[in-house]
Coordinates of C-alpha atoms in Angstrom, one line a residue:
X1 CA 7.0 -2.8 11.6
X2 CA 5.0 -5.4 10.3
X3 CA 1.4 -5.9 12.0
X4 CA -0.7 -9.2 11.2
X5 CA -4.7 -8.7 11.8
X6 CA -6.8 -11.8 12.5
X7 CA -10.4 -11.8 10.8
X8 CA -13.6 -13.6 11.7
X9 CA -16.8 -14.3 9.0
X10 CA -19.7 -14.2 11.4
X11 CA -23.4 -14.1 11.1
X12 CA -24.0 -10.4 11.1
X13 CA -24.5 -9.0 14.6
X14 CA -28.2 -7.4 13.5
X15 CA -29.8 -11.0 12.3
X16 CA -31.7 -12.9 14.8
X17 CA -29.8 -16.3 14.6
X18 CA -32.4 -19.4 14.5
X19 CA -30.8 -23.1 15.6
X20 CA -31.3 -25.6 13.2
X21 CA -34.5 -27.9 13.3
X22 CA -32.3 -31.2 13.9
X23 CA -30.2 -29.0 16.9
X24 CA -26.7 -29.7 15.4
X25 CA -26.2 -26.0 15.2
X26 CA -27.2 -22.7 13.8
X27 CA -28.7 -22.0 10.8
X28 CA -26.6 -19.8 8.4
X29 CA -28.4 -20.3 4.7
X30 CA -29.4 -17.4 3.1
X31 CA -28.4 -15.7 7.0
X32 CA -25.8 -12.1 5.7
X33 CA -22.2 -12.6 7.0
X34 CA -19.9 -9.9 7.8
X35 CA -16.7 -9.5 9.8
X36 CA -16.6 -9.6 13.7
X37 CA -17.2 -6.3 15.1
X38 CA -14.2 -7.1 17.6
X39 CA -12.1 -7.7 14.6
X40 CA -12.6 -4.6 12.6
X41 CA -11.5 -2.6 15.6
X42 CA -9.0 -4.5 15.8
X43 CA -8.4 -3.5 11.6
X44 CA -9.2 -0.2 12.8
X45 CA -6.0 -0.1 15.2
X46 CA -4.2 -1.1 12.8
X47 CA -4.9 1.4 10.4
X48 CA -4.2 4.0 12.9
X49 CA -0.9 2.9 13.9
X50 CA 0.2 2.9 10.7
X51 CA -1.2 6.7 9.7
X52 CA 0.7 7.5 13.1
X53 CA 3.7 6.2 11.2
X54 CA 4.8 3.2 13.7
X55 CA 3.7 0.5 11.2
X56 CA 4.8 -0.3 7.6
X57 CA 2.5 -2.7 6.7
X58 CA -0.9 -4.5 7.8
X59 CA -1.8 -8.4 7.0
X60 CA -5.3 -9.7 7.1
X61 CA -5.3 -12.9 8.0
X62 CA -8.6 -15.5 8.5
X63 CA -9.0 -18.8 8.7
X64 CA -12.2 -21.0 7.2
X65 CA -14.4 -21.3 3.7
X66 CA -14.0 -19.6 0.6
X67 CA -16.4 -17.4 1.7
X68 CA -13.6 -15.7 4.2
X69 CA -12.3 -14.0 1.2
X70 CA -15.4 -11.5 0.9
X71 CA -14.2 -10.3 4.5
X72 CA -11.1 -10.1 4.0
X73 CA -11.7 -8.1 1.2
X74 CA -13.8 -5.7 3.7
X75 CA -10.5 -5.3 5.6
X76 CA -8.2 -4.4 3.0
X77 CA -11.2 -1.7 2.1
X78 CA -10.5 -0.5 5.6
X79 CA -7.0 -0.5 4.5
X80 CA -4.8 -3.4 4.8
X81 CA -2.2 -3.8 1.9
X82 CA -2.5 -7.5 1.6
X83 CA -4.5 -11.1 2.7
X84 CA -3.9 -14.3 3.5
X85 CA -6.7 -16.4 3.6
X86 CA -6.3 -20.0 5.2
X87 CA -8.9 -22.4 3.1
X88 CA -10.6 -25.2 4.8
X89 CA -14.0 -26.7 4.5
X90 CA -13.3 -28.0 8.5
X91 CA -14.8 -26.3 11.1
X92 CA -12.1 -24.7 13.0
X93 CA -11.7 -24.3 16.5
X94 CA -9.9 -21.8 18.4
X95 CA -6.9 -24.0 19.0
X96 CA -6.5 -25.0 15.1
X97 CA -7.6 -21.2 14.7
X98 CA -3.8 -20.2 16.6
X99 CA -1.6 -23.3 15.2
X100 CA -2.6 -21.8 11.5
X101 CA -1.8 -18.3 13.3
X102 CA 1.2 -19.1 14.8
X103 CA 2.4 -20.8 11.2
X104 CA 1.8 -17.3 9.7
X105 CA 3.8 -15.7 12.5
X106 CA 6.6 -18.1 11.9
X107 CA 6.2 -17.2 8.2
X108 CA 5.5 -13.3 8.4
X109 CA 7.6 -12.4 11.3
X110 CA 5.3 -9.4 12.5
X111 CA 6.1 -7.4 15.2
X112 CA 2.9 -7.1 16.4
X113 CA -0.5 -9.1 16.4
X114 CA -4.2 -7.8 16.5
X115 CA -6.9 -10.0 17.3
X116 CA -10.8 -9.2 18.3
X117 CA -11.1 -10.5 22.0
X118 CA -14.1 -13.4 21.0
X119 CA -15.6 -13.8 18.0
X120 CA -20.0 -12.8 18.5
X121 CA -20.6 -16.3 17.5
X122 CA -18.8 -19.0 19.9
X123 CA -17.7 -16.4 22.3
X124 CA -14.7 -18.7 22.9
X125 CA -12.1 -15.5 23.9
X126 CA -9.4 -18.2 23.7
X127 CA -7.5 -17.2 20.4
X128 CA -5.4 -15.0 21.5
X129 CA -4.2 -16.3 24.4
X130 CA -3.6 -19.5 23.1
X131 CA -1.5 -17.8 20.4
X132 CA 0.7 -15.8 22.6
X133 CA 1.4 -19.0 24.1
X134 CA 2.4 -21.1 21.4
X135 CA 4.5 -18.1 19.9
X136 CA 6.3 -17.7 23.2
X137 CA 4.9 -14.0 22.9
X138 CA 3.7 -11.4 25.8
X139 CA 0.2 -10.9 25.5
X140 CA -2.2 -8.0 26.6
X141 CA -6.0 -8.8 26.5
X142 CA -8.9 -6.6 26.2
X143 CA -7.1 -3.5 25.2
X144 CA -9.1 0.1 25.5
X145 CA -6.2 2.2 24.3
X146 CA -2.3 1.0 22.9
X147 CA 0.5 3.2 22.5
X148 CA 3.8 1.9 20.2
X149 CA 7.1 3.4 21.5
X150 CA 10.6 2.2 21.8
X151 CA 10.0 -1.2 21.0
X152 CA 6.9 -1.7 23.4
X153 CA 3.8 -1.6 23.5
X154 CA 1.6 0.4 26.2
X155 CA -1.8 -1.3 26.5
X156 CA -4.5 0.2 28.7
X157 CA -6.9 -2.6 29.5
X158 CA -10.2 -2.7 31.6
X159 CA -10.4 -5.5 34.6
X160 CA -12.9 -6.0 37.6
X161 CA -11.8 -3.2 39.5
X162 CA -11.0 -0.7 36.8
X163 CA -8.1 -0.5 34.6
X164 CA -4.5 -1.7 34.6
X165 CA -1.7 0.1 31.7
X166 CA 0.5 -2.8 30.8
X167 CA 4.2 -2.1 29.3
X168 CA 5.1 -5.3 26.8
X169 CA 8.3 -5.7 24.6
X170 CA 7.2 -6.4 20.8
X171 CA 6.4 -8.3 19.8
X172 CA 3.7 -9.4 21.2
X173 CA 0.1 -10.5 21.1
X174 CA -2.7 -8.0 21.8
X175 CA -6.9 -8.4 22.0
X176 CA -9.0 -5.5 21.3
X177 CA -11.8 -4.2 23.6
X178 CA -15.6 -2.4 22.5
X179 CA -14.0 0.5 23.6
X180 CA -10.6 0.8 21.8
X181 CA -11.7 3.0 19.1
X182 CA -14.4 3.0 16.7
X183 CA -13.9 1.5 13.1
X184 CA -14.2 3.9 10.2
X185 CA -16.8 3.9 7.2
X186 CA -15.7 1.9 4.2
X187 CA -16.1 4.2 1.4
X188 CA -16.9 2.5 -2.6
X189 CA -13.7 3.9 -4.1
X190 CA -12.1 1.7 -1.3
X191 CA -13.8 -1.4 -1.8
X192 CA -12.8 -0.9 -5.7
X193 CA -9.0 -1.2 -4.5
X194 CA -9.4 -4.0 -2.4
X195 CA -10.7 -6.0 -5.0
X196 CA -6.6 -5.3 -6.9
X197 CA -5.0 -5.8 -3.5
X198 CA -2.9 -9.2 -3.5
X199 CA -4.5 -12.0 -1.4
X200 CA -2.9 -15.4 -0.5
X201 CA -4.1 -18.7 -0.1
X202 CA -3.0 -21.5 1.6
X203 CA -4.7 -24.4 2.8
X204 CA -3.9 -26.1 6.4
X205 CA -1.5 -28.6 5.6
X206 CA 0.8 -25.9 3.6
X207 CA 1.6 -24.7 6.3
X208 CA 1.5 -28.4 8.2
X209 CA -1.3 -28.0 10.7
X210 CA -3.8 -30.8 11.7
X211 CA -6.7 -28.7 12.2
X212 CA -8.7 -32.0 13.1
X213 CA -11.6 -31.3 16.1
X214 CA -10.8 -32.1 19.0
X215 CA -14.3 -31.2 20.6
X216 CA -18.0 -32.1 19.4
X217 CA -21.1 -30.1 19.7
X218 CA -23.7 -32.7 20.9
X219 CA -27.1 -30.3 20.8
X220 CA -27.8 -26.6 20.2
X221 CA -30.8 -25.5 21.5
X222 CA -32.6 -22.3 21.7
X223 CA -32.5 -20.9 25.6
X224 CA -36.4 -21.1 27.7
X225 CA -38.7 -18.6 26.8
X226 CA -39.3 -16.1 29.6
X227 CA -42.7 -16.3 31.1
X228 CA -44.5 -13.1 31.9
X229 CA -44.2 -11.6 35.1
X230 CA -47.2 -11.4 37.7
X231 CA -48.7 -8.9 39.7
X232 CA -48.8 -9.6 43.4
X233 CA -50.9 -7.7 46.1
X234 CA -48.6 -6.9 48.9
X235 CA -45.2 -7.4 50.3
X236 CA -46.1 -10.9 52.1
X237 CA -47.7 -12.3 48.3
X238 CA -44.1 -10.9 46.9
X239 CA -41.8 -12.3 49.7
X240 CA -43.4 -15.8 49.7
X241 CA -43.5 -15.8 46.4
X242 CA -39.9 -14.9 46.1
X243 CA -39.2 -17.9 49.5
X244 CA -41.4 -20.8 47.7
X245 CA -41.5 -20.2 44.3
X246 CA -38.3 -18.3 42.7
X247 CA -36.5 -19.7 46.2
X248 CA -34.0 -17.0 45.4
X249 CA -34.6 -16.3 49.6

């Protein structure tokens, strides 16, 4: 079975991002980029269904700038055989993100589709779903645990009250959770490979998408400051504090 992975470049979780001086966005010179932590669990799985023997072969897939290439070479370190990177210059959105994926699952045919849940910079958490419904595919979001058997896919996922097991035919669209597994250490003799591993590119109308936006950010700005807290000398200064104030009663 064939698995596709989609990949994210995203300012690195551990930089403190600053919004641009004009407020048309964030500031990302000189800023390190690195995959999306959702998306290299979602590698991660990936890898691990294949050493369980249930996959054949895993694709890396992103979507963006040249750039993309340097994470995609981080997944194949992790271990996926091959890349596909979609070039653009545009910036994408989550629905032109899942027409370019859909276009690779026409192409590719997997039987199976891993995708981080959000990426850690727009925190759309649309992707996925909107994939599984242009591919016509059964989807299972926010996946803690999957299991591969008899042409389905067992997906334990969390929800308000708990957690639900979901049984889907492949294949099918899955979203991967925090707590789905945690992705391995990617070791220098690793990274040498990836740089031989094959990578394709293609840009958006190859495969005969209009990635044009369809929505405009109008201002990025940084949220308030939080003022320091006070102290107050009894319960009656705290309650009409909390009445007139905060008016939280």
């Amino acid at each position: 079975m064939k698995v596709l992975v989609a990949v994210k470049r995203v300012v690195d979780y551990n930089v403190k991002v600053r919004v641009k001086s004009d407020n048309t966005g964030v500031d990302i010179a000189n800023v390190k980029m690195s995959m999306n932590p959702f998306d290299e669990i979602a590698v991660e799985e990936a890898m691990r269904l294949k050493e369980k023997g249930v996959v054949t072969e895993v694709i890396a897939v992103s979507c963006g700038v040249a750039q993309c290439s340097e994470t995609l070479r981080t997944a194949m370190a992790i271990g996926a055989d091959r890349a596909i990177l979609v070039q653009t210059d545009v910036e994408l959105q989550p629905l032109a993100v899942a027409k370019l994926l859909k276009a690779l699952v026409d192409k590719e045919q997997p039987g199976l589709v891993i995708l981080g849940k959000q990426a850690i910079d727009d925190d759309c958490n649309q992707t996925g779903q909107m994939l599984a419904a242009l591919c016509d595919l059964p989807q299972a979001t926010f996946a803690s645990k999957v299991e591969i058997a008899d042409g389905r896919a067992s997906v334990t996922r969390e929800v308000d009250g708990g957690s639900e097991t979901l049984s889907i035919s492949l294949p099918a669209i899955i979203t991967t959770d925090l707590r789905l597994n945690e992705p391995r250490y990617v070791t220098l003799p690793n990274i040498m490979k990836a740089k031989k591993k094959q990578m394709d590119i293609f840009k958006p109308e190859d495969l005969g998408v209009d990635v044009t936006s369809r929505i405009k950010t109008l201002k990025v700005s940084e949220p308030p400051k939080r003022s320091a807290g006070v102290k107050v000398p009894d319960v009656a200064a705290l309650v009409d504090k909390l009445k007139n104030e905060a008016k939280v009663i």
